[in-house]
Amino acid sequence: MNETSPDELPSLLYSELPTHRAGWVIAHLLGLCDRCLFPGLTVSPPDVAFLSFLRRSPPTPEEDSAYEAAIDRAFDVFQKHAEGLRRQRSDTRKALLILEEGGLEAVARVPRKIQGLALFEALLARSWALRHEDPGQMIQYAWMATKVARNLSVRRYGVQKVADFECLAWAELGNADRVADKLDLAERAFAQAVRLYELGTGDKLLGIHLVDLQASLAADRRQFGLACQALSLVHEFHRNHGDAHFSGRALISKGLYTGYAGEPEEAIRLLQEGLSLLEENREPGLEFAAVHNQLMFLIDCGRFLQARKLLFLNRGRLDQAGGRLNEIRVAWIEGRIAAGLGDLAGAERMLEEVRDGFDAAGRGYDAALATLDQVSVLLAQGRAQESEVWVREAARTFAALRIEREALGAILMLRKAFEMKMATVALVDDVTAFLRRSEHDPAARFEPQTHLD
């Protein structure tokens, strides 16, 4: 990244920057940035500092003095900015603690002196933290952030910067609506964010963040092609600015949506490339998702040996993410790989544990899918009667969950095939694969590769 954000200067001071970014910031300072060395100057600064730095012969006393004065000014600006950001971060942490302890009702208890930008940042942080736990509350915090942003001091921050803050708040509100599956509301919030962006400073990082969030909305609307186009822009932006980690994040999302669009081979490639760009241990959950989805697509392609090798090589990454549900998901992958490699007894044991684990966690849809995987293994062992019992159980679960008509039709057809003693392993696998696909594309149509005669 050839440009240096002012926010990165204090991060350098407190050793919080990644190594590759710290190098750029140091180079920026050593290059004597005009804005740091000549604050407030509207014309090109004199060349004396640069000449003394580049000239091979020793500088004159006057040139040496100018160089030292320039360095002093740069670090003075640096330290003042760092101190200001340190206070801002401290105020934000105080506001966030109040919100965590008292909820939205505690907003009124936030001290007046930190009710501005610090409260705004704390509200967005709290909103994001609730994305998995309580999407409804996530929306409420983001909505409150839009109100706080609207009242930020124009005198202090300027009209355009306040528009930037409002843009960010509306973008996060749109994302919260998306997480809560309120897609029409999300679209309207994003439209407002775009309008505010046009009124703001044109901050490129804010703009690409908005594109990134809109890609998620496009994917939730099953517009996978549009989502992938947006993520290509996000990837390119971060790559050009030297941020490999965020470039990798974009590729991982693009890989997932590419797989959902029916291109698993390309999805595997994108996921692997994205994973290779991540900073190790920075986001264990993201690493888990990248590896897990690679494994899923490899299995879908029938590449079980490669899946087993990838699982072995990335066991540490998968374990590091933690969480009971993640453990069950990994066991599910192991069971499907075992089935694909012919270890039917081992697959049966693992898939039974996966089914029970999902049941205990209240994940009915996943439990029913794991049941169908188990049915395929049982049928491959010639245990048709036992398989039929579990198919009926899975059918009841899917019906209770009110899945899409096409998906329900597929599972009911499978149940009828068992009743008529015409079910095959291939048919079970076709129905299960379709149910996995329809989870991400409700408009999908069931076209079994195996036909009943």
C-alpha angles and dihedrals in degrees: 000000000000094000123071122213117220087232090066095061096075090041088058091048092053094042092245098128123099112250096252091052095044089058092055093048093049089049088050092055094044088049088060101235111222092228093053097042099039107030112192094011112138098187131059111286121238116278096231097102094048093044092052090048095049101035115102095213119077113273121251118251090256092051091045090052092050090050093051092047090052091051090049091052092048094052092042089057089043095053095044091050091047092051091049092051092046090056090046092052091048092051091048091052090051092051092046092052090053091051093047091052100040107022125218091325088066093065089094090057094058107111113257093239091063099037092102126061094347092057090045092054092044092052092052092046091051091047092054093047090058096053094107098029106045120000091181092059089043087062093047094053092047091048090052089050090058089056093049092047091053090057098046114126112273089191091057101038104020129241096276096049091050088052087054091053091049090048091054092048093051091046090054090046089053090051091049090052088050092052089051089051093246092134099165091052089047091054092052092049091051090050089055090048090053091051091051091047089059089055094049137076095285090244105188096210091053090048094052090046088056091050090049093053092046089053088061090052091050090051092050087053087053090246091136096161091055091045092052092049090053092047090051087061091048092049093048093048095052093042092053090049094051098249102132095173096058090041087056092048090057092049091050091053090045090050092052093050091044088057092048088052089061101263104112096161093056089042091057091052094049093046092051093048091048092048091052090058097053121106105245115255093001094111111010091178092056092048089051091051093049094050094040093052092047088054092048093052093045089054091047088054091050093244095138099154091053090047091053091051093048090049091052093048094048101039091114093053092049094047093047093063089066127190130119094252091054090051090054092048091053091049088051090054090049091051093050092047091050090051092049091051093049100255092133098164092051092045092050092052094048095044092050089055090047092051092050091045093054091045091054090049092051093246098139098167093051091045090053092049091049087050090057090050087053091048090056090053093047092048091049086058091053095254097133097152093054090045092055091055091056093045089056089049092051091047091055091051094049091047091051090051090055095229121186116295094245092052093046090049090055094052092045090051089053091051090051090050089056092048089053092046090241101112120124134187089247092055092049090050092048092052093045092049090050092051089052090050095046090054087072098028114038089180092062117121125222111243107166118206088212117062128200114238 
